[in-house]
Each structure stands twice: as C-alpha cells, then as structure tokens.
mmCIF file with all atom_site columns, C-alpha atoms in Angstrom:
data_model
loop_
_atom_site.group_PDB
_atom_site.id
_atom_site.type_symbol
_atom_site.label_atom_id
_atom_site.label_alt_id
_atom_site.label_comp_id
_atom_site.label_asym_id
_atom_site.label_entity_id
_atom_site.label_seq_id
_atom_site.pdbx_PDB_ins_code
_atom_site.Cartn_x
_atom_site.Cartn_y
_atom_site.Cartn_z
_atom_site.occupancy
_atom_site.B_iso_or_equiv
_atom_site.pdbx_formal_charge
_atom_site.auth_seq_id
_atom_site.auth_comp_id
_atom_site.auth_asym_id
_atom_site.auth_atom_id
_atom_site.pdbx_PDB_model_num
ATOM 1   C CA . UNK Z 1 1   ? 102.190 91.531  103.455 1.00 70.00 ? 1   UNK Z CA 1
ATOM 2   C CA . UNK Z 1 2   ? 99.048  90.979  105.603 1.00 70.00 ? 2   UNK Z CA 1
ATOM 3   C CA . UNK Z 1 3   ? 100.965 89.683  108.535 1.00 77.00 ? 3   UNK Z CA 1
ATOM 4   C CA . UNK Z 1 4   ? 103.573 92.935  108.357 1.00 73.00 ? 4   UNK Z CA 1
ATOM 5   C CA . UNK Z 1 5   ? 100.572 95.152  107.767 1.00 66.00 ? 5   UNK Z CA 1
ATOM 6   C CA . UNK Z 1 6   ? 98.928  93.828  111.328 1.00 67.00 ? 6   UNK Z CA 1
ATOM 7   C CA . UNK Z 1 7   ? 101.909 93.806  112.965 1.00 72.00 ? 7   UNK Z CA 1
ATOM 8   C CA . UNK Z 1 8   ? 102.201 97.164  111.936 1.00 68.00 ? 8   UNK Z CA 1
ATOM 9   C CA . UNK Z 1 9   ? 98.872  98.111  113.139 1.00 68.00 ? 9   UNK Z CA 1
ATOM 10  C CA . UNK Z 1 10  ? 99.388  96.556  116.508 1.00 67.00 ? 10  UNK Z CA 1
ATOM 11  C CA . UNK Z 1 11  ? 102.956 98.304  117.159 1.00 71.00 ? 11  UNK Z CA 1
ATOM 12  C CA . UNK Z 1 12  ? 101.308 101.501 116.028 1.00 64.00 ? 12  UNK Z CA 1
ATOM 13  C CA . UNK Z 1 13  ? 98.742  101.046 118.815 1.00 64.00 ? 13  UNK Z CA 1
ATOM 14  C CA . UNK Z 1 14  ? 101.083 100.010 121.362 1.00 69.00 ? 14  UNK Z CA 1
ATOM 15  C CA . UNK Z 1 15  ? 103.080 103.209 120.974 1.00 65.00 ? 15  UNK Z CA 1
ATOM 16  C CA . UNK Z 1 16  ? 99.727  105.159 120.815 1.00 65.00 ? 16  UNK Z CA 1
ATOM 17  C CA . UNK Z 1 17  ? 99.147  103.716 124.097 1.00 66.00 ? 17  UNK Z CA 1
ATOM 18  C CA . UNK Z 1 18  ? 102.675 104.271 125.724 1.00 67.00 ? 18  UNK Z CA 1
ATOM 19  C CA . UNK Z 1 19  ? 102.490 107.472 124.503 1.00 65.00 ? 19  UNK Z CA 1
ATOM 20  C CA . UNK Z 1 20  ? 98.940  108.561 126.453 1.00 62.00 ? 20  UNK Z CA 1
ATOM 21  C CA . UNK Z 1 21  ? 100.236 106.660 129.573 1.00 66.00 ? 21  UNK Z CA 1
ATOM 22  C CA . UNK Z 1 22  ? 103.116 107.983 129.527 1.00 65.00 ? 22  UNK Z CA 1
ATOM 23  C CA . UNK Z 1 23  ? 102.689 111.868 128.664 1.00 62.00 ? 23  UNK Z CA 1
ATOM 24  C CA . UNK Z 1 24  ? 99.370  112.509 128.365 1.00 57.00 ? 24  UNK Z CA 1
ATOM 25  C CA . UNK Z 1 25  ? 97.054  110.792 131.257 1.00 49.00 ? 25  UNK Z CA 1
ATOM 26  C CA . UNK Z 1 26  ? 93.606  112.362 131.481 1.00 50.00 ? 26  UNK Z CA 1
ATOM 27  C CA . UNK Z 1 27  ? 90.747  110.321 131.239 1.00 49.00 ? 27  UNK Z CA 1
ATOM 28  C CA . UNK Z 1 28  ? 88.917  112.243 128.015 1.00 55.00 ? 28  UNK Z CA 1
ATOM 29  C CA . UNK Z 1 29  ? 92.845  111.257 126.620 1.00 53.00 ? 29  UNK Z CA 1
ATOM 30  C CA . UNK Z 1 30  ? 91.566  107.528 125.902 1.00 48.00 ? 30  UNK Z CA 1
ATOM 31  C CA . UNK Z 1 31  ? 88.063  108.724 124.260 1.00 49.00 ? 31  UNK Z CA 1
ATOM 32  C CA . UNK Z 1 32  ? 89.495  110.908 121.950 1.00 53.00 ? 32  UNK Z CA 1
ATOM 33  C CA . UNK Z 1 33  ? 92.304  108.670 120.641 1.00 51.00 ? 33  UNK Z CA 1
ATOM 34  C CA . UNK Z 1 34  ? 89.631  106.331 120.301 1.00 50.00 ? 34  UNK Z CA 1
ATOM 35  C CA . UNK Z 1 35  ? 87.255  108.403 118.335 1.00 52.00 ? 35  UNK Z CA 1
ATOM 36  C CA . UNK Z 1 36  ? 90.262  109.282 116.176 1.00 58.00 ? 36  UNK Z CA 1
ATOM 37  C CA . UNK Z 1 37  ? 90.843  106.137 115.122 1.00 57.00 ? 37  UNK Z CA 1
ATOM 38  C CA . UNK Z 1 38  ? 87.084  105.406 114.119 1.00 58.00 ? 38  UNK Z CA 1
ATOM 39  C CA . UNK Z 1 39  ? 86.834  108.463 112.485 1.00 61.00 ? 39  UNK Z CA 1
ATOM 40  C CA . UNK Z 1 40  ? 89.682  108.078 110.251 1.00 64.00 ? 40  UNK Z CA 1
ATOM 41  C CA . UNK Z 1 41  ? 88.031  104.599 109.201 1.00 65.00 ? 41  UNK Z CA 1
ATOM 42  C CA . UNK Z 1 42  ? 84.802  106.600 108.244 1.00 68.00 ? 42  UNK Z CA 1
ATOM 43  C CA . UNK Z 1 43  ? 86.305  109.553 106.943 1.00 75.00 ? 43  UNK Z CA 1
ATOM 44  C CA . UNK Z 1 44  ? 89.239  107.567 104.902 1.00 77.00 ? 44  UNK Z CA 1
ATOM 45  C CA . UNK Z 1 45  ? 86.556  106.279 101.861 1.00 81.00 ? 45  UNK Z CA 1
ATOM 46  C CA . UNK Z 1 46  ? 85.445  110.094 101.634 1.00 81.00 ? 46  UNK Z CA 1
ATOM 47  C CA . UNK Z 1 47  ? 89.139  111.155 101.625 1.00 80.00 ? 47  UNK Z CA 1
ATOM 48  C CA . UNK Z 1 48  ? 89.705  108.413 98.822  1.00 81.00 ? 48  UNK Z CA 1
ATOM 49  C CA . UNK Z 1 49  ? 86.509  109.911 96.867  1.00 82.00 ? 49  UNK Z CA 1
ATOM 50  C CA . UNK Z 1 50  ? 88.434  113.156 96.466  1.00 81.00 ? 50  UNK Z CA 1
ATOM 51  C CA . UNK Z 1 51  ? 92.457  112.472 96.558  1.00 81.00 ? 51  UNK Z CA 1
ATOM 52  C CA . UNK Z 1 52  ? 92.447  108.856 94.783  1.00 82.00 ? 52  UNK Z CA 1
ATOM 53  C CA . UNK Z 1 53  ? 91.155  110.247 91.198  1.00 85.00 ? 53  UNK Z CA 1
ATOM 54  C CA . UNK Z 1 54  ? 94.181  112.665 91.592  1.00 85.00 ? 54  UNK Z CA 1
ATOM 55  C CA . UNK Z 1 55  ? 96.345  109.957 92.356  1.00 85.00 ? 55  UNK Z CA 1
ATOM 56  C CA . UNK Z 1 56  ? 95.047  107.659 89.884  1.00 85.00 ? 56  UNK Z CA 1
ATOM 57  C CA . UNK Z 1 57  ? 95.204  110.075 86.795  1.00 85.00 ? 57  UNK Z CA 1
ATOM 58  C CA . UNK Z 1 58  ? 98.478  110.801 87.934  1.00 86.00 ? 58  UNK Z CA 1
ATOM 59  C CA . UNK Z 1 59  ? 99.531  106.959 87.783  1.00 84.00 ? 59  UNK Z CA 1
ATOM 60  C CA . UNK Z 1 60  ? 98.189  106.779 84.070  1.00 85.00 ? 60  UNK Z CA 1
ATOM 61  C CA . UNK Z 1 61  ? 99.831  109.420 83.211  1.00 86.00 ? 61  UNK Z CA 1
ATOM 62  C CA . UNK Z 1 62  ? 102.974 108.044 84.666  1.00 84.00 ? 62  UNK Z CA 1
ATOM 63  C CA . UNK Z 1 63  ? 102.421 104.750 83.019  1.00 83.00 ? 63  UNK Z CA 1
ATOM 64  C CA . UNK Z 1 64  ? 103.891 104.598 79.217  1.00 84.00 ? 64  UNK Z CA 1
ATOM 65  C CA . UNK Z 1 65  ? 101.435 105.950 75.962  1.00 86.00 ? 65  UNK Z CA 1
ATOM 66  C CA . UNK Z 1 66  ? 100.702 102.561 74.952  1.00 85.00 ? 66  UNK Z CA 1
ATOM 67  C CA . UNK Z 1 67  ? 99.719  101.208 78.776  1.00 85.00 ? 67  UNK Z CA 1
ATOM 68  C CA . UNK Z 1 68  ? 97.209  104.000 79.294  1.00 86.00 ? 68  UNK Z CA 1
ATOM 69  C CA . UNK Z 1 69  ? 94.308  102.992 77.126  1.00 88.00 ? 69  UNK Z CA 1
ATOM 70  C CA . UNK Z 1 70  ? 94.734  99.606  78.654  1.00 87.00 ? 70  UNK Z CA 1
ATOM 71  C CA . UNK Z 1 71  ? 94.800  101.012 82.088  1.00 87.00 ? 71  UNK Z CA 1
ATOM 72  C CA . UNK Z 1 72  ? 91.902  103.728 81.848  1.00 87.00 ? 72  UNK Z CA 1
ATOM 73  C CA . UNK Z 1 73  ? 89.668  100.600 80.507  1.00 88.00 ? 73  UNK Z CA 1
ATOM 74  C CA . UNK Z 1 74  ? 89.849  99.018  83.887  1.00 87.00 ? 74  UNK Z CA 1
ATOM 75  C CA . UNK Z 1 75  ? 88.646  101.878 85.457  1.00 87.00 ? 75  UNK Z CA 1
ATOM 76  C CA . UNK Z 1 76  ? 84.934  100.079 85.731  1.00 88.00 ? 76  UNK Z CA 1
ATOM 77  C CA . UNK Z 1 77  ? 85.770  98.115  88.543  1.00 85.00 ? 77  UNK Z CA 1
ATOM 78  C CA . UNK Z 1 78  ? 86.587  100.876 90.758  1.00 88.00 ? 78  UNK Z CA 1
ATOM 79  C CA . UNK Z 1 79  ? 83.549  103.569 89.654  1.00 87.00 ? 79  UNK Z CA 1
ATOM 80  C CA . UNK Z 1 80  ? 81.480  100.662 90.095  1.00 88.00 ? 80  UNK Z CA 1
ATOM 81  C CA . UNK Z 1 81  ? 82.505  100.099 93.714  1.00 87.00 ? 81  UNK Z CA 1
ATOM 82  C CA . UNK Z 1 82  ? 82.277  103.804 94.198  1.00 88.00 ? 82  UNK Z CA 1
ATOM 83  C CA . UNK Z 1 83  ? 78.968  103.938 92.595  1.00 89.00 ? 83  UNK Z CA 1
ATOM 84  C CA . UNK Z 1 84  ? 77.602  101.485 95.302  1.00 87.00 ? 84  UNK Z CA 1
ATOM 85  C CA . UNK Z 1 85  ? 79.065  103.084 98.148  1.00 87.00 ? 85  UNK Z CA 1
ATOM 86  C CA . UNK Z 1 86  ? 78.146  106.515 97.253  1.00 88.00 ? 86  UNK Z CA 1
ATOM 87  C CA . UNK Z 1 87  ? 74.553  105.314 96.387  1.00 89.00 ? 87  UNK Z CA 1
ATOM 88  C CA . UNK Z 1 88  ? 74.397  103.474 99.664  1.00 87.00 ? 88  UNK Z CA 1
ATOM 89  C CA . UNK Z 1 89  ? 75.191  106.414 101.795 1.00 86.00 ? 89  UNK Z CA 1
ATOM 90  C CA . UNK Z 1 90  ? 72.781  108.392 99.763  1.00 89.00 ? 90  UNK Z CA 1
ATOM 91  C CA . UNK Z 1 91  ? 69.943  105.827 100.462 1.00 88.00 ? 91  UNK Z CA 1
ATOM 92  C CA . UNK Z 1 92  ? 70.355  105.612 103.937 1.00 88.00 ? 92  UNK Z CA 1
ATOM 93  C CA . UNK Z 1 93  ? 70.966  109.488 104.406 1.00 86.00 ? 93  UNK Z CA 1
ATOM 94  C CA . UNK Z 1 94  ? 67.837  109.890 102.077 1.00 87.00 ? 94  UNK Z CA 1
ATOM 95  C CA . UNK Z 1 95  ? 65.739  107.875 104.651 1.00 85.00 ? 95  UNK Z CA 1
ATOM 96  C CA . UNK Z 1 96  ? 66.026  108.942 107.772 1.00 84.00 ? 96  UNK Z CA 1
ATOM 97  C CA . UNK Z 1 97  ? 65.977  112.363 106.591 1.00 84.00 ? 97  UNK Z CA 1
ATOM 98  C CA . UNK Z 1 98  ? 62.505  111.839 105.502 1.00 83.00 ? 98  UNK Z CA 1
ATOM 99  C CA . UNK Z 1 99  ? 61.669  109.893 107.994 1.00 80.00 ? 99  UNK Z CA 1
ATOM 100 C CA . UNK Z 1 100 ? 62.925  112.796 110.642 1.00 77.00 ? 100 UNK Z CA 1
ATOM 101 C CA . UNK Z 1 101 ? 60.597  115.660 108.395 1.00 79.00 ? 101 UNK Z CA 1
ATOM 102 C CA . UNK Z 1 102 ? 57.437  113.279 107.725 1.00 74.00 ? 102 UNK Z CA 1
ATOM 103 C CA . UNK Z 1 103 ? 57.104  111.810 111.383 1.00 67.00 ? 103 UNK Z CA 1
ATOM 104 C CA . UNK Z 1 104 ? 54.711  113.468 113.979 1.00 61.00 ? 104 UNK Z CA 1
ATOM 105 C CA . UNK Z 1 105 ? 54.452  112.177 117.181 1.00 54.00 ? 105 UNK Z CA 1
ATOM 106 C CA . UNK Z 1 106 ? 51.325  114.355 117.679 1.00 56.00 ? 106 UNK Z CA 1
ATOM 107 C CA . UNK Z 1 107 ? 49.506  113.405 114.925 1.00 58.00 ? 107 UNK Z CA 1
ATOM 108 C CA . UNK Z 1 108 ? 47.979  110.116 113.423 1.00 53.00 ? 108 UNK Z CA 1
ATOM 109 C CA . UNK Z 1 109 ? 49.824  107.758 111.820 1.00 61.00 ? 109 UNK Z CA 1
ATOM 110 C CA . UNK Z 1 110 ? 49.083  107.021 108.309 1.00 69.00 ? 110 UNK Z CA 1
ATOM 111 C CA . UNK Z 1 111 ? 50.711  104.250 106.227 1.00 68.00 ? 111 UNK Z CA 1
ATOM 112 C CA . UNK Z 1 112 ? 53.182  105.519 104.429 1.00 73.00 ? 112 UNK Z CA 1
ATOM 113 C CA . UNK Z 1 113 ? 53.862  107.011 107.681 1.00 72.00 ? 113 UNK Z CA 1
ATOM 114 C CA . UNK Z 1 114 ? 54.613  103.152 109.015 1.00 76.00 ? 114 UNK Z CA 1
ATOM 115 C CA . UNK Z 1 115 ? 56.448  101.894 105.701 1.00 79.00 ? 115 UNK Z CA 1
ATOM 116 C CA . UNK Z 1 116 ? 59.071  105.426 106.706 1.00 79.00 ? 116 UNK Z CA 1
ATOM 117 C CA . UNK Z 1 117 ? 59.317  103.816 110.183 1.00 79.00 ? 117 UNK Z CA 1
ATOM 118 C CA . UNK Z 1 118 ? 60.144  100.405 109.561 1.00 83.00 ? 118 UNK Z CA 1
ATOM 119 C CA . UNK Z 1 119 ? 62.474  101.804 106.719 1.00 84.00 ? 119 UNK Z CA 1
ATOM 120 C CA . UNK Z 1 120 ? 63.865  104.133 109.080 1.00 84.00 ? 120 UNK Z CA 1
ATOM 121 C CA . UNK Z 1 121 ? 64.148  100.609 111.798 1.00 85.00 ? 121 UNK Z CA 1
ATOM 122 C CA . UNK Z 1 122 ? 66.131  98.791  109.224 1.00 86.00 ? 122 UNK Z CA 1
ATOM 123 C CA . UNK Z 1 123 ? 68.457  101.422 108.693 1.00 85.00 ? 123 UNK Z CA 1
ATOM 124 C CA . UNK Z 1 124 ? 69.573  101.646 111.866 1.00 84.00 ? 124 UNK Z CA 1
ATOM 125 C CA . UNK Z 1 125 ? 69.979  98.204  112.432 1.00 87.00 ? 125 UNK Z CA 1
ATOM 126 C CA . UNK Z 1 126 ? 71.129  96.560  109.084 1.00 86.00 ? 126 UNK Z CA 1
ATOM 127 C CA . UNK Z 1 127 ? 72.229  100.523 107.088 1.00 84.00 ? 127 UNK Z CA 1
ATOM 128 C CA . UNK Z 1 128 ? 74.396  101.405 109.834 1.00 85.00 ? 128 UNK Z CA 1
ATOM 129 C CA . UNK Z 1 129 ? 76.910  97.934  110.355 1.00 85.00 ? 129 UNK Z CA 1
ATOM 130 C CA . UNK Z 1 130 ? 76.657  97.405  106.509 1.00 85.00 ? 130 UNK Z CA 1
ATOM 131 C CA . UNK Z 1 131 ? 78.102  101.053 105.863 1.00 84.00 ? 131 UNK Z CA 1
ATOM 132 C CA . UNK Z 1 132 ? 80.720  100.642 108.731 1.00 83.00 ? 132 UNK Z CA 1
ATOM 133 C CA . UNK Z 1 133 ? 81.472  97.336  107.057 1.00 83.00 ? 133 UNK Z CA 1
ATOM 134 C CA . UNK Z 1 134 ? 81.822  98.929  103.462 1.00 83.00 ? 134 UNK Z CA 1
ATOM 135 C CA . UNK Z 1 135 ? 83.827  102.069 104.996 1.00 81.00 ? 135 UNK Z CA 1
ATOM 136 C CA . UNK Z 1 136 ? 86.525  99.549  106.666 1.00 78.00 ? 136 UNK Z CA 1
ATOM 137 C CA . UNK Z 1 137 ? 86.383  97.674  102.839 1.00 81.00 ? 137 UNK Z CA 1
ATOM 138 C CA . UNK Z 1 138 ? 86.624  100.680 100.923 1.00 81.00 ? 138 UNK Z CA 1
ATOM 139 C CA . UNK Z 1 139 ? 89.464  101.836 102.849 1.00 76.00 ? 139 UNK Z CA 1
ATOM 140 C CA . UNK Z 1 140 ? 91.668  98.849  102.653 1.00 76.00 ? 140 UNK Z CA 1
ATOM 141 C CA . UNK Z 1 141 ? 91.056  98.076  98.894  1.00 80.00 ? 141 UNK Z CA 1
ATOM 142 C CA . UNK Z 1 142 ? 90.701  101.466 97.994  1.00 80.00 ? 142 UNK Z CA 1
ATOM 143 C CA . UNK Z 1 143 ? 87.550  101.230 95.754  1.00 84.00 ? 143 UNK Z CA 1
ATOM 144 C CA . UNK Z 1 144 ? 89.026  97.863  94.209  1.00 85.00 ? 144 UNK Z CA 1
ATOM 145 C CA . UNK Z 1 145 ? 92.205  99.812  92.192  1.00 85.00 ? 145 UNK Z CA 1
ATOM 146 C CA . UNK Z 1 146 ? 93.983  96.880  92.408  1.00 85.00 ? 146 UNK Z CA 1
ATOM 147 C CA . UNK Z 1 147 ? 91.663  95.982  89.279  1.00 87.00 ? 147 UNK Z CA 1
ATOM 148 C CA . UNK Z 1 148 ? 93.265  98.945  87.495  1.00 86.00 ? 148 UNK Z CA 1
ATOM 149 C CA . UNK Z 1 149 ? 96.831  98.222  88.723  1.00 86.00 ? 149 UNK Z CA 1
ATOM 150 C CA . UNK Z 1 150 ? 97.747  95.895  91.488  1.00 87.00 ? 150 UNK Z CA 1
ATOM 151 C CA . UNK Z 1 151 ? 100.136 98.594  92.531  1.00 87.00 ? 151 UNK Z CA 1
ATOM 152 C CA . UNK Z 1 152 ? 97.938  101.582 93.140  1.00 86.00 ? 152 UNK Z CA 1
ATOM 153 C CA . UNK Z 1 153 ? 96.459  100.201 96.812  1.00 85.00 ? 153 UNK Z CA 1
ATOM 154 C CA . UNK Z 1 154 ? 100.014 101.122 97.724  1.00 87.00 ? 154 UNK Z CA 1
ATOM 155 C CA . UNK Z 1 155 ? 100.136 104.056 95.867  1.00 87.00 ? 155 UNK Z CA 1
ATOM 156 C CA . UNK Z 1 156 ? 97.019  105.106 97.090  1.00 87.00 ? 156 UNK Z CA 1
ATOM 157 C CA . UNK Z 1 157 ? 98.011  104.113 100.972 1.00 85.00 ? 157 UNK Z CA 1
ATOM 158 C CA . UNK Z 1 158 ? 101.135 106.371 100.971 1.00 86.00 ? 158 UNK Z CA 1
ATOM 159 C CA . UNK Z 1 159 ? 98.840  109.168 99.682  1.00 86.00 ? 159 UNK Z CA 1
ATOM 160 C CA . UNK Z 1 160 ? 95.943  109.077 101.912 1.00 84.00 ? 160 UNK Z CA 1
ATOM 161 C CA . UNK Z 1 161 ? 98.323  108.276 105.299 1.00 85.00 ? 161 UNK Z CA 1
ATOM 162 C CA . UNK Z 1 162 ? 99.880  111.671 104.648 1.00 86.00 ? 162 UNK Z CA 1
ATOM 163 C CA . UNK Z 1 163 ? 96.598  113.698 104.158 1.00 84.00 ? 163 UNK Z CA 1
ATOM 164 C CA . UNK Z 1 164 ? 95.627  112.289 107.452 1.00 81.00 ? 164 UNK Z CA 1
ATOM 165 C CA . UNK Z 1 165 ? 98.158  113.289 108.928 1.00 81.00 ? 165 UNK Z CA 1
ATOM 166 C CA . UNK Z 1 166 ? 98.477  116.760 107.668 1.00 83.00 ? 166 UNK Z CA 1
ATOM 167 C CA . UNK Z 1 167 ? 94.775  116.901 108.907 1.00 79.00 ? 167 UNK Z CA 1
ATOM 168 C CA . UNK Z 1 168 ? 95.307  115.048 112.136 1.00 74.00 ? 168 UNK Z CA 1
ATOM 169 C CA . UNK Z 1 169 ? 97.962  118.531 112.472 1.00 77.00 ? 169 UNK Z CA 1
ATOM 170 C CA . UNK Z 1 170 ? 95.842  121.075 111.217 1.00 78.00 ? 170 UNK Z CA 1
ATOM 171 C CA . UNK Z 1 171 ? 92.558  119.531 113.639 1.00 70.00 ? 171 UNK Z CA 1
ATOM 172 C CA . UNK Z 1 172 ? 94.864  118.663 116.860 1.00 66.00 ? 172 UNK Z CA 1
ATOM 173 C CA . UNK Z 1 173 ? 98.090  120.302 116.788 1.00 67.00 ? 173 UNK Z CA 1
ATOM 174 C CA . UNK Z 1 174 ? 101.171 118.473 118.008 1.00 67.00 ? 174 UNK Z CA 1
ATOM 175 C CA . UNK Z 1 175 ? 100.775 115.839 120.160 1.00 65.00 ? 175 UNK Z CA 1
ATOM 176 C CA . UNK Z 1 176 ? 101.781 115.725 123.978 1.00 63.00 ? 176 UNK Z CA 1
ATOM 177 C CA . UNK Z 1 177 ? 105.588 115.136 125.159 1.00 63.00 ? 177 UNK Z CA 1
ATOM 178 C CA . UNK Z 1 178 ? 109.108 116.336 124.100 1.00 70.00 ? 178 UNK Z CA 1
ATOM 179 C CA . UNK Z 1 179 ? 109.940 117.836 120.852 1.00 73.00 ? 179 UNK Z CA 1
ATOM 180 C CA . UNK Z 1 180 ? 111.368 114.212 120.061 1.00 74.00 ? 180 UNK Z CA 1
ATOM 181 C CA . UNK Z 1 181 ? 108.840 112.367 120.845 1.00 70.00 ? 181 UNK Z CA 1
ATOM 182 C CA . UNK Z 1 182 ? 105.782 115.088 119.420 1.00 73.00 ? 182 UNK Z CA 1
ATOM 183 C CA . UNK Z 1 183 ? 108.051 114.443 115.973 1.00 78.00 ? 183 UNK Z CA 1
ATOM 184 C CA . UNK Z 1 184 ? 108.086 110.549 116.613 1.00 75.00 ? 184 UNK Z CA 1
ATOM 185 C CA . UNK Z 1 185 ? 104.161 110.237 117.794 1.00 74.00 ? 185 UNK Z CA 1
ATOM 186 C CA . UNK Z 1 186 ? 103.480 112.588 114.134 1.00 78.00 ? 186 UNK Z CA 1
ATOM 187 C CA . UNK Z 1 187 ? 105.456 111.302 112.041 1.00 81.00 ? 187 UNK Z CA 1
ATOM 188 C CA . UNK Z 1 188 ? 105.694 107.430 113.278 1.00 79.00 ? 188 UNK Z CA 1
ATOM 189 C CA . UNK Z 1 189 ? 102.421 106.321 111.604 1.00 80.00 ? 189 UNK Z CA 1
ATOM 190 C CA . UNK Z 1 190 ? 102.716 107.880 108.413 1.00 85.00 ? 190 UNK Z CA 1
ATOM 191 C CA . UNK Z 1 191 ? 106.503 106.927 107.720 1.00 87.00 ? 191 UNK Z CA 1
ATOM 192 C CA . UNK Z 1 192 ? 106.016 103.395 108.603 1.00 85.00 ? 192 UNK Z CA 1
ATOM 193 C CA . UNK Z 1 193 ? 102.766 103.148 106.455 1.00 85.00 ? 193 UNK Z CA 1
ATOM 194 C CA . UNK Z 1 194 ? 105.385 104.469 104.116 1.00 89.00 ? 194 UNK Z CA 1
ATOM 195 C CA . UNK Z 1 195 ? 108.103 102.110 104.336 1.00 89.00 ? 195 UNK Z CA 1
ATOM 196 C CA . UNK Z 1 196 ? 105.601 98.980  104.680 1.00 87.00 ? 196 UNK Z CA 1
ATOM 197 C CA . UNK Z 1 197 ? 104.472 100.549 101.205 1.00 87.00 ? 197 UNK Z CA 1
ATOM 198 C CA . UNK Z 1 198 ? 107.702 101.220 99.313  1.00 90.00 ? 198 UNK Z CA 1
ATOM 199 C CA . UNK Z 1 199 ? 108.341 97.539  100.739 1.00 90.00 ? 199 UNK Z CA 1
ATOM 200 C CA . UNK Z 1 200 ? 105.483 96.144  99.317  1.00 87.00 ? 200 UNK Z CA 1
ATOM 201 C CA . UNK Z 1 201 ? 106.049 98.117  95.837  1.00 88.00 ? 201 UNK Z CA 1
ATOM 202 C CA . UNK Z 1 202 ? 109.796 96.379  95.974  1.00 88.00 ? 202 UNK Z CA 1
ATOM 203 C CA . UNK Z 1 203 ? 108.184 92.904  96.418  1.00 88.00 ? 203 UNK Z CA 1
ATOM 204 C CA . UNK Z 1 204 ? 105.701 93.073  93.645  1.00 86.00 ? 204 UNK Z CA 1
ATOM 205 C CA . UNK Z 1 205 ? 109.023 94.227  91.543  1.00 86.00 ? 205 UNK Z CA 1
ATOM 206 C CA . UNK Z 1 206 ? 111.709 91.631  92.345  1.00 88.00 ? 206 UNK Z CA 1
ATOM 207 C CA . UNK Z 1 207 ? 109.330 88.506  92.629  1.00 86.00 ? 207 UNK Z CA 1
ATOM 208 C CA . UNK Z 1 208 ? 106.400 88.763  90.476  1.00 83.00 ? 208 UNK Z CA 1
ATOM 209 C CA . UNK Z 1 209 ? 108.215 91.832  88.047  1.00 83.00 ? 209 UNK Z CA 1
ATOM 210 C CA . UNK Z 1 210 ? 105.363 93.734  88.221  1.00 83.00 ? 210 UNK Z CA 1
ATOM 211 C CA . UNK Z 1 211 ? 106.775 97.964  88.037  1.00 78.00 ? 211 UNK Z CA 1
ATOM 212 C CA . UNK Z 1 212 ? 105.181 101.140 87.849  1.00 72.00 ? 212 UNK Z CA 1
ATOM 213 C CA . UNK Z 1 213 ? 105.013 101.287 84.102  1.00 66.00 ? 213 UNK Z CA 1
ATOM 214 C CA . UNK Z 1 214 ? 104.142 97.370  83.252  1.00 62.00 ? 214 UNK Z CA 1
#
C-alpha cells in the first residue's frame, strides 16, 4: 500500500507539473502550486479536527449494536493524539503571543522578560519543525484511528481528499486548460485518492477479512 500510495503521489505531481508547463506558464504559477501543497499539509490536521468526528460517529453507527461499545472504547488513542496536537499548537501560539505583547525594544529588559525570549528562540527553532513534523503525522494517520478501526485511515482519506477539493474550487476556481483537462486536473487527485482507497478497503477484506462491520 505504501509503495502505490508514493507512486501515487509522484504521478500526481508529475501531472501537476505537465499541467503548469503546459497551460499555465507564469512564474508566480510554480509558487502558488507550491504553497498549495504545503498548505494542505498544515491545514489537513485542522480539517481532520472538524470532519473526522463526523466521519467517525458515522462509522460506529454503521458498525453492528454489539461492535459499537467495543469500538467507542478505543476512542482514547485518537483524543489522546488530538489532545497533544491541539495542546502543542496552543503552547506555541500562547508564547510568542506573549512574547510579541510583553517585549519592548525601548525599554529595559527584565528577567522574565529574557526567560519570554529564549522561550520565544526555542519556538522558532525546535516549535516550528516539531509542529510541521506532527501536521505531516497527523495527516497520514489521521489522529491514530487505525486504533479504533484499521479501516477508518481510509475512510477518513476519501473524506478529507474531497473537502479539499471542494475548497481547492471554492478558493481557486477551475484550473487552467480545456474543459477536459480543467475536469481531469480537478477531479484527478481526488478520484485516484479514491480508488487507491476503495483498493486498500478491498485488500484488508479479501486477505486479512477485516469489513466494515467486523
């Protein structure tokens, strides 16, 4: 699954590329498909903090009577995983936001003015990677559901690849080239996140017999 995944991935940014070259060549083209991409890493934890309790209460639901007590028990992994994240970005938000209203460059520095700037220092340098580093986790193991279900990452990919792209719509309209290929470009990613999915659902079901409601 990992090596269909990234060879996903890459063909997706291959077509991405052919696509700019080919119908779309300005030079703010390759800064905004670039900031795209990172911002849909950051912004995909935050989109799971809102759409994935949805989509998890609707998998218990789905799941037979006797399998939900079982499943909603296992929720701890996943809150827990939240919990940190959520606290994280809270601490280092918390920070630097004190350290921006207590710091004066104009007047004396007193010590707790010191312990905000060293805090504020290893923020930047440590708080920033580590919370890039937890966003690109968070994303890909979707707040550890597989703990609940080892089918809900899949679940939970289908969902959140079609609320970025219904954003992705909404924020930049259609994308540059023929009707065909605007249709392709849009819904390309989403469809083949889809299928690799739906594949992966298939797999846990013939081989290890693992369904939807076991």
């Amino acid at each position: 699954m990992d090596r269909v995944q990234l060879a996903r991935t890459v063909l997706g940014a291959a077509a991405t590329i052919a696509l700019i070259l080919v119908y779309n060549v300005d030079r703010n083209r390759w800064e905004d498909a670039a900031w795209s991409g990172v911002a849909n890493l950051l912004v995909a934890p935050f989109v799971l903090l809102v759409a994935g309790p949805l989509v998890i209460l609707g998998f218990i639901y789905y799941a037979p009577p006797p399998l939900r007590p079982h499943l909603r028990s296992r929720l701890r992994a996943p809150l827990k995983a939240v919990g940190w994240y959520v606290l994280t970005l809270a601490v280092i938000g918390g920070i630097l936001a004190l350290t921006g209203q207590t710091l004066d460059v104009n007047d004396g520095r007193s010590w707790w003015e010191y312990v905000l700037g060293i805090a504020a220092i290893v923020v930047i340098v440590w708080g920033f990677p580590f919370f890039f580093l937890a966003s690109l986790y968070s994303a890909r193991s979707a707040f550890n559901s597989a703990q609940v279900h080892p089918l809900l990452p899949p679940v939970l990919t289908m969902a959140l690849v079609w609320v970025f792209a219904v954003f992705n719509l909404i924020g930049g309209g259609m994308p540059g080239g023929p009707p065909v290929v605007q249709f392709c470009s849009m819904l390309g990613g989403p469809l083949s996140v889809t299928a690799v999915s739906l594949w992966e659902l298939r797999r846990m079901r013939t081989r290890f017999g693992i369904t939807l409601r076991t």
